[in-house]
Short mmCIF file of C-alpha atoms in Angstrom, two decimals:
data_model
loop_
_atom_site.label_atom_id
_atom_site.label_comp_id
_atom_site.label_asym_id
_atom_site.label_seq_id
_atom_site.Cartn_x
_atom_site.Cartn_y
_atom_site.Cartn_z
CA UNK L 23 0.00 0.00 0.00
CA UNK L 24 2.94 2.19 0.86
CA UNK L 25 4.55 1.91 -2.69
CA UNK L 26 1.29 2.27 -4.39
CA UNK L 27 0.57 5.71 -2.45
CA UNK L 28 4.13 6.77 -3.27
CA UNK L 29 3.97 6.06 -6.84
CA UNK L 30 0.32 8.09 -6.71
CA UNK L 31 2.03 10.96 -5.03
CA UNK L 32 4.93 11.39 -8.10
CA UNK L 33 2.29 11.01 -10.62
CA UNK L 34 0.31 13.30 -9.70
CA UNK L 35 3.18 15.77 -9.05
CA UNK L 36 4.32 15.40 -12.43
CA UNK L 37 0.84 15.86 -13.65
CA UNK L 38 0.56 18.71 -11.23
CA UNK L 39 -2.21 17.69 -9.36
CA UNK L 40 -2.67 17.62 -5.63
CA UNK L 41 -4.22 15.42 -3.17
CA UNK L 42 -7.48 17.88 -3.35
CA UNK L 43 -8.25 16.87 -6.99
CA UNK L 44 -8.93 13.08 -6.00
CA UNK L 45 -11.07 14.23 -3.48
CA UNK L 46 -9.40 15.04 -0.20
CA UNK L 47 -10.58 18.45 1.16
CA UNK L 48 -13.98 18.22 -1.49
CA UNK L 49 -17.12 18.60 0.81
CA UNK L 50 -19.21 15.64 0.43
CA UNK L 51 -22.95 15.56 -0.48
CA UNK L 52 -25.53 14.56 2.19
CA UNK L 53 -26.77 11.75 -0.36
CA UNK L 54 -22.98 10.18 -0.58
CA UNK L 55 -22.89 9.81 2.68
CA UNK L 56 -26.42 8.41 3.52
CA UNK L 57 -24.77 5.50 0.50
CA UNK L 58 -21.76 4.93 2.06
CA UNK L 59 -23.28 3.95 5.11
CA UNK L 60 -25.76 1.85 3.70
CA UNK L 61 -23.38 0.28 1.17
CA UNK L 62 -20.86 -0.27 4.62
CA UNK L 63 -23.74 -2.14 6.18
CA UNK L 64 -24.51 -4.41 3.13
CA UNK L 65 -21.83 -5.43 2.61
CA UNK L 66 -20.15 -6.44 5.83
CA UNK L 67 -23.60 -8.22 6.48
CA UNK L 68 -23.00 -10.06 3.58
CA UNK L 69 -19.60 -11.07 4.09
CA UNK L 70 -20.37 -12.31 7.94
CA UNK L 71 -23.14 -14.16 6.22
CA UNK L 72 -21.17 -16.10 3.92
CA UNK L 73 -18.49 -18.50 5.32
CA UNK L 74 -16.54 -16.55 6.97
CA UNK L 75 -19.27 -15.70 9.64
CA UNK L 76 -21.79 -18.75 9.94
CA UNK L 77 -21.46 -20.90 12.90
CA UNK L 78 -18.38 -18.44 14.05
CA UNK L 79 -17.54 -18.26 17.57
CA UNK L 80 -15.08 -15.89 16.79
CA UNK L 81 -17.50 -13.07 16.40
CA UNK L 82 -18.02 -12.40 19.72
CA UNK L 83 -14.26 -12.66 20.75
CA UNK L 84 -13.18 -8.81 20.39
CA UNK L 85 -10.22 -8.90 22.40
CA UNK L 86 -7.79 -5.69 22.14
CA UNK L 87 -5.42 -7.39 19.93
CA UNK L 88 -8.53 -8.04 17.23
CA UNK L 89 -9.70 -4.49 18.07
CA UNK L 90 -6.60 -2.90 17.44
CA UNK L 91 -6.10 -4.80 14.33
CA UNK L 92 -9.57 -4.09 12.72
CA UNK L 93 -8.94 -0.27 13.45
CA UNK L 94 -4.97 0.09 12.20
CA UNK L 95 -6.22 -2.20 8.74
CA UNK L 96 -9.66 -0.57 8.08
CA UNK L 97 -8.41 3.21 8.89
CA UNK L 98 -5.35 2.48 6.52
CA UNK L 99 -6.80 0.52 3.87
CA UNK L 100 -9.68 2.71 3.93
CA UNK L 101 -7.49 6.01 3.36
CA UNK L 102 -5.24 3.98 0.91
CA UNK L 103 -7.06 1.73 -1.15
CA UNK L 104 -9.39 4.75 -1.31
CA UNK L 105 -7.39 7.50 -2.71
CA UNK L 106 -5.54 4.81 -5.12
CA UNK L 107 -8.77 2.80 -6.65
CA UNK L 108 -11.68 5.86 -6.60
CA UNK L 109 -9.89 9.21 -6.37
CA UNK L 110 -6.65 8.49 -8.60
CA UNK L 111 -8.39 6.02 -11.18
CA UNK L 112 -11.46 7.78 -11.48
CA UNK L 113 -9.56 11.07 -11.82
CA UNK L 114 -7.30 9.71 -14.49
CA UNK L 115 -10.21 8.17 -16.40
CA UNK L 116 -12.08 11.16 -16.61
CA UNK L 117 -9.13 13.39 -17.29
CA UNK L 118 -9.24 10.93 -20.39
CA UNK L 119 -12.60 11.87 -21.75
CA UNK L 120 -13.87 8.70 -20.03
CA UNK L 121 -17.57 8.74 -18.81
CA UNK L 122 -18.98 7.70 -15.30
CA UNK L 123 -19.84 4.31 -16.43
CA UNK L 124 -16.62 3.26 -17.61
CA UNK L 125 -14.92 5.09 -14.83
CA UNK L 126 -17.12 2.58 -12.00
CA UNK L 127 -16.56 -0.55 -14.22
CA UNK L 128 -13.17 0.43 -14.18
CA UNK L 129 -12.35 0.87 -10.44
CA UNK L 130 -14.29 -1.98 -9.65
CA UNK L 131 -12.60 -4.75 -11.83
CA UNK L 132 -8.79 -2.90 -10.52
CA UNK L 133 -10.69 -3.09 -6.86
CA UNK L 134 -11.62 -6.65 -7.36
CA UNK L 135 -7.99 -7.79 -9.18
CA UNK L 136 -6.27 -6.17 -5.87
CA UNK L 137 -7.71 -8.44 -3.51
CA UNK L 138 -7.61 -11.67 -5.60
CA UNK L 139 -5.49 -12.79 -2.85
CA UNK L 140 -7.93 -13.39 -0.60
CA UNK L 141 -9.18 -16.10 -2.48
CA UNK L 142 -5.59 -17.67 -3.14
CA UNK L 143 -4.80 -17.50 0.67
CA UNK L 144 -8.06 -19.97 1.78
CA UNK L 145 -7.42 -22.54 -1.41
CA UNK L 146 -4.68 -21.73 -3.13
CA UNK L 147 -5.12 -20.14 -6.52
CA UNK L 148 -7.81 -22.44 -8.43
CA UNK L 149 -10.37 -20.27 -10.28
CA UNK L 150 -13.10 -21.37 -8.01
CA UNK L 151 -11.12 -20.10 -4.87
CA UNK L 152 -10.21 -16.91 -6.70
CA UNK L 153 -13.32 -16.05 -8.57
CA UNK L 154 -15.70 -15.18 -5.56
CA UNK L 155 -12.60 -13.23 -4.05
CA UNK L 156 -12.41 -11.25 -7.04
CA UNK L 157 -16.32 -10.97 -7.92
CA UNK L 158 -17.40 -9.81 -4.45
CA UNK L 159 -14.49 -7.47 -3.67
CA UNK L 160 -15.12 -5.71 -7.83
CA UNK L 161 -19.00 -5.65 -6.41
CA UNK L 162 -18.08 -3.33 -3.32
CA UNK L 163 -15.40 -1.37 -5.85
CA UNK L 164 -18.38 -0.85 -8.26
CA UNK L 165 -20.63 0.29 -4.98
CA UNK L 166 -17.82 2.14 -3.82
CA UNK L 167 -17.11 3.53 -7.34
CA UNK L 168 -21.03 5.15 -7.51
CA UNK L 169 -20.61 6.45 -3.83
CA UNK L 170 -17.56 8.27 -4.81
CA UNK L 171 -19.04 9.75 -7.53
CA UNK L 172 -23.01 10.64 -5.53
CA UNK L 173 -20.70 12.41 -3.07
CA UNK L 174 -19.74 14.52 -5.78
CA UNK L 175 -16.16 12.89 -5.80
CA UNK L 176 -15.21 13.61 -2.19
CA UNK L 177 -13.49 10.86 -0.64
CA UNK L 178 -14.49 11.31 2.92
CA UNK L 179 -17.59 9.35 2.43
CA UNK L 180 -15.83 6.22 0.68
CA UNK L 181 -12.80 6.06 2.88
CA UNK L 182 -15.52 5.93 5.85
CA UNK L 183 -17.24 3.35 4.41
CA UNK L 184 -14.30 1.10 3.72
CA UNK L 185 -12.82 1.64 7.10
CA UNK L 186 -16.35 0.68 8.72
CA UNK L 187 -16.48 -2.49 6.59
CA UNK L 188 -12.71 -3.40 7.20
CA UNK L 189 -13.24 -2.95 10.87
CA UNK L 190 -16.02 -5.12 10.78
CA UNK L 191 -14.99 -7.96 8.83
CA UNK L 192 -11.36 -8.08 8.60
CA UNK L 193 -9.82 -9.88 11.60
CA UNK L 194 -12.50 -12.59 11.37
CA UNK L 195 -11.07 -12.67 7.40
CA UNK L 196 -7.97 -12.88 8.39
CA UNK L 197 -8.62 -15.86 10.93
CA UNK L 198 -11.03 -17.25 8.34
CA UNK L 199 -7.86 -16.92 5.66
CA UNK L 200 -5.15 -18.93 8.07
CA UNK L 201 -7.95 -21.54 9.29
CA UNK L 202 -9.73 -22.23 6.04
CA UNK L 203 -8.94 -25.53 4.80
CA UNK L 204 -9.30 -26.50 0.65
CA UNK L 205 -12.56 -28.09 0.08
#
């Protein structure tokens, strides 16, 4: 994440843009917000659901060490994946002439590529392991994607609503990641 913000940060010096034009600093429409929480909600409802969450007794254990870890990976991967995936892509894209709808489809299939990994770590990297990691992480890039762009392409909103669904589901994906054995 580090080397991805860095590279971000020399392209858009050399492009001379700022921070600002991804979306930092832009005040955010009520409406944005009212979808980011609602998209934040789906979708970590879905994903303790799924696997991951049914018949978990881990859900109830939030010890400090799982707190602490769902805050320092949401908050970062929230501001990171964020600024990378909606502000600098979408910016790019539309600095390109590229329309709203390409711009979402866009972000969402880079989104979903990112996090492929997921799928790899529970069953190694066969298509079916990989697929659902890639489909339902493109799905929330895609929601993610149309938040950005109701806010009126603030990234307040978006970073929020990553953060609250990293903090939500990711130490019990992490567990689920080193416990999960190949079916």
């Amino acid at each position: 994440m580090l080397f991805r913000s860095a590279v971000i940060l020399l392209l858009l010096r050399q492009r001379r843009q700022s921070l600002r034009d991804l979306g930092w600093g832009r005040p955010a429409r009520r409406w944005g917000w009212v979808w980011a929480l609602l998209v934040a909600v789906l979708y970590a409802a879905l994903v303790l659901s799924g696997p991951i969450g049914r018949n978990a007794p881990w859900l109830s254990d939030w010890s400090a060490y799982r707190l602490s870890l769902a805050l320092g990976i949401g908050i970062s991967a929230g501001f990171c994946e964020e600024t990378v995936f909606r502000g600098f892509v979408m910016r790019q894209l539309a600095d390109a002439g590229r329309g709203p709808t390409f711009q979402v489809i866009c972000s969402a299939l880079l989104f979903g590529a990112a996090h492929v990994g997921w799928g790899a770590l529970t069953q190694g990297s066969q298509l079916a392991a990989v697929l659902p990691a890639l489909l339902g992480t493109a799905v929330l890039g895609g929601a993610l994607a149309i938040v950005y762009l109701l806010s009126g392409r603030a990234l307040a909103p978006v970073v929020a609503a990553h953060a609250l669904i990293d903090v939500a589901i990711e130490p019990w994906l992490l567990l689920f990641a080193v416990t999960a054995r190949p079916g």
